[in-house]
Amino acid sequence: MSDTSRPTTEVTLLGKPYVIACPPEEQEQLKRSARYLDRAMHGIHSRGKVLGAEKIAIMAALNITHELLGALDANRAGEQSLNDLGERLERALADIKTPDAS
């Protein structure tokens, strides 16, 4: 497939349009991601501390990465809690099935 026949989607970040190569089945997710990034970039831009679009994009990427890593850590902690609870449940069920001889 040549570059001219690749499916593309246009997204807008800080008022500037970008054409991104993207399979049709992923276009809605790309647009959703672009809206999220655009909101993050506008939030940083509105603070007025960072002027260049490149710096705004980097700060937004760092903030979003921080959010993602926090969510992944919380997910792992939740999975560990569920695993611990499952093990406790299995031990409790085993104790019920084989009561002590005392």
GROMACS .gro file of C-alpha atoms in nm, residues 21-99:
model
   79
   21ALA     CA    1  -0.226   0.775   0.911
   22CYS     CA    2  -0.470   0.551   1.090
   23PRO     CA    3  -0.661   0.231   1.007
   24PRO     CA    4  -1.037   0.295   0.983
   25GLU     CA    5  -1.112   0.068   1.279
   26GLU     CA    6  -0.887   0.282   1.504
   27GLN     CA    7  -1.004   0.627   1.392
   28GLU     CA    8  -1.256   0.684   1.671
   29GLN     CA    9  -0.998   0.593   1.935
   30LEU     CA   10  -0.744   0.826   1.770
   31LYS     CA   11  -0.998   1.110   1.769
   32ARG     CA   12  -1.079   1.045   2.135
   33SER     CA   13  -0.707   1.044   2.220
   34ALA     CA   14  -0.656   1.367   2.026
   35ARG     CA   15  -0.943   1.537   2.213
   36TYR     CA   16  -0.789   1.431   2.545
   37LEU     CA   17  -0.446   1.558   2.438
   38ASP     CA   18  -0.594   1.882   2.305
   39ARG     CA   19  -0.769   1.948   2.638
   40ALA     CA   20  -0.443   1.880   2.824
   41MET     CA   21  -0.251   2.111   2.591
   42HIS     CA   22  -0.511   2.388   2.624
   43GLY     CA   23  -0.493   2.355   3.003
   44ILE     CA   24  -0.117   2.404   2.998
   45HIS     CA   25  -0.141   2.684   2.741
   46SER     CA   26  -0.402   2.869   2.948
   47ARG     CA   27  -0.161   2.887   3.243
   48GLY     CA   28   0.060   3.107   3.026
   49LYS     CA   29   0.386   2.969   3.166
   50VAL     CA   30   0.486   2.770   2.856
   51LEU     CA   31   0.471   2.946   2.521
   52GLY     CA   32   0.587   2.709   2.245
   53ALA     CA   33   0.359   2.439   2.108
   54GLU     CA   34   0.641   2.185   2.130
   55LYS     CA   35   0.696   2.257   2.499
   56ILE     CA   36   0.322   2.246   2.561
   57ALA     CA   37   0.304   1.906   2.387
   58ILE     CA   38   0.594   1.774   2.594
   59MET     CA   39   0.439   1.894   2.919
   60ALA     CA   40   0.103   1.743   2.819
   61ALA     CA   41   0.273   1.414   2.731
   62LEU     CA   42   0.449   1.409   3.068
   63ASN     CA   43   0.124   1.484   3.252
   64ILE     CA   44  -0.067   1.217   3.062
   65THR     CA   45   0.213   0.965   3.117
   66HIS     CA   46   0.202   1.044   3.489
   67GLU     CA   47  -0.175   0.982   3.489
   68LEU     CA   48  -0.129   0.656   3.298
   69LEU     CA   49   0.140   0.525   3.530
   70GLY     CA   50  -0.072   0.615   3.833
   71ALA     CA   51  -0.367   0.428   3.683
   72LEU     CA   52  -0.147   0.126   3.603
   73ASP     CA   53  -0.011   0.124   3.959
   74ALA     CA   54  -0.364   0.143   4.099
   75ASN     CA   55  -0.473  -0.137   3.867
   76ARG     CA   56  -0.181  -0.357   3.978
   77ALA     CA   57  -0.260  -0.284   4.342
   78GLY     CA   58  -0.624  -0.376   4.281
   79GLU     CA   59  -0.524  -0.699   4.109
   80GLN     CA   60  -0.292  -0.785   4.398
   81SER     CA   61  -0.571  -0.718   4.647
   82LEU     CA   62  -0.802  -0.946   4.451
   83ASN     CA   63  -0.535  -1.216   4.435
   84ASP     CA   64  -0.476  -1.188   4.811
   85LEU     CA   65  -0.849  -1.204   4.877
   86GLY     CA   66  -0.881  -1.508   4.647
   87GLU     CA   67  -0.603  -1.686   4.835
   88ARG     CA   68  -0.766  -1.608   5.170
   89LEU     CA   69  -1.096  -1.739   5.038
   90GLU     CA   70  -0.934  -2.059   4.911
   91ARG     CA   71  -0.767  -2.114   5.252
   92ALA     CA   72  -1.096  -2.052   5.432
   93LEU     CA   73  -1.279  -2.297   5.205
   94ALA     CA   74  -1.003  -2.554   5.254
   95ASP     CA   75  -1.035  -2.514   5.632
   96ILE     CA   76  -1.409  -2.576   5.610
   97LYS     CA   77  -1.363  -2.890   5.401
   98THR     CA   78  -1.093  -3.034   5.625
   99PRO     CA   79  -1.161  -2.928   5.984
   0.00000   0.00000   0.00000
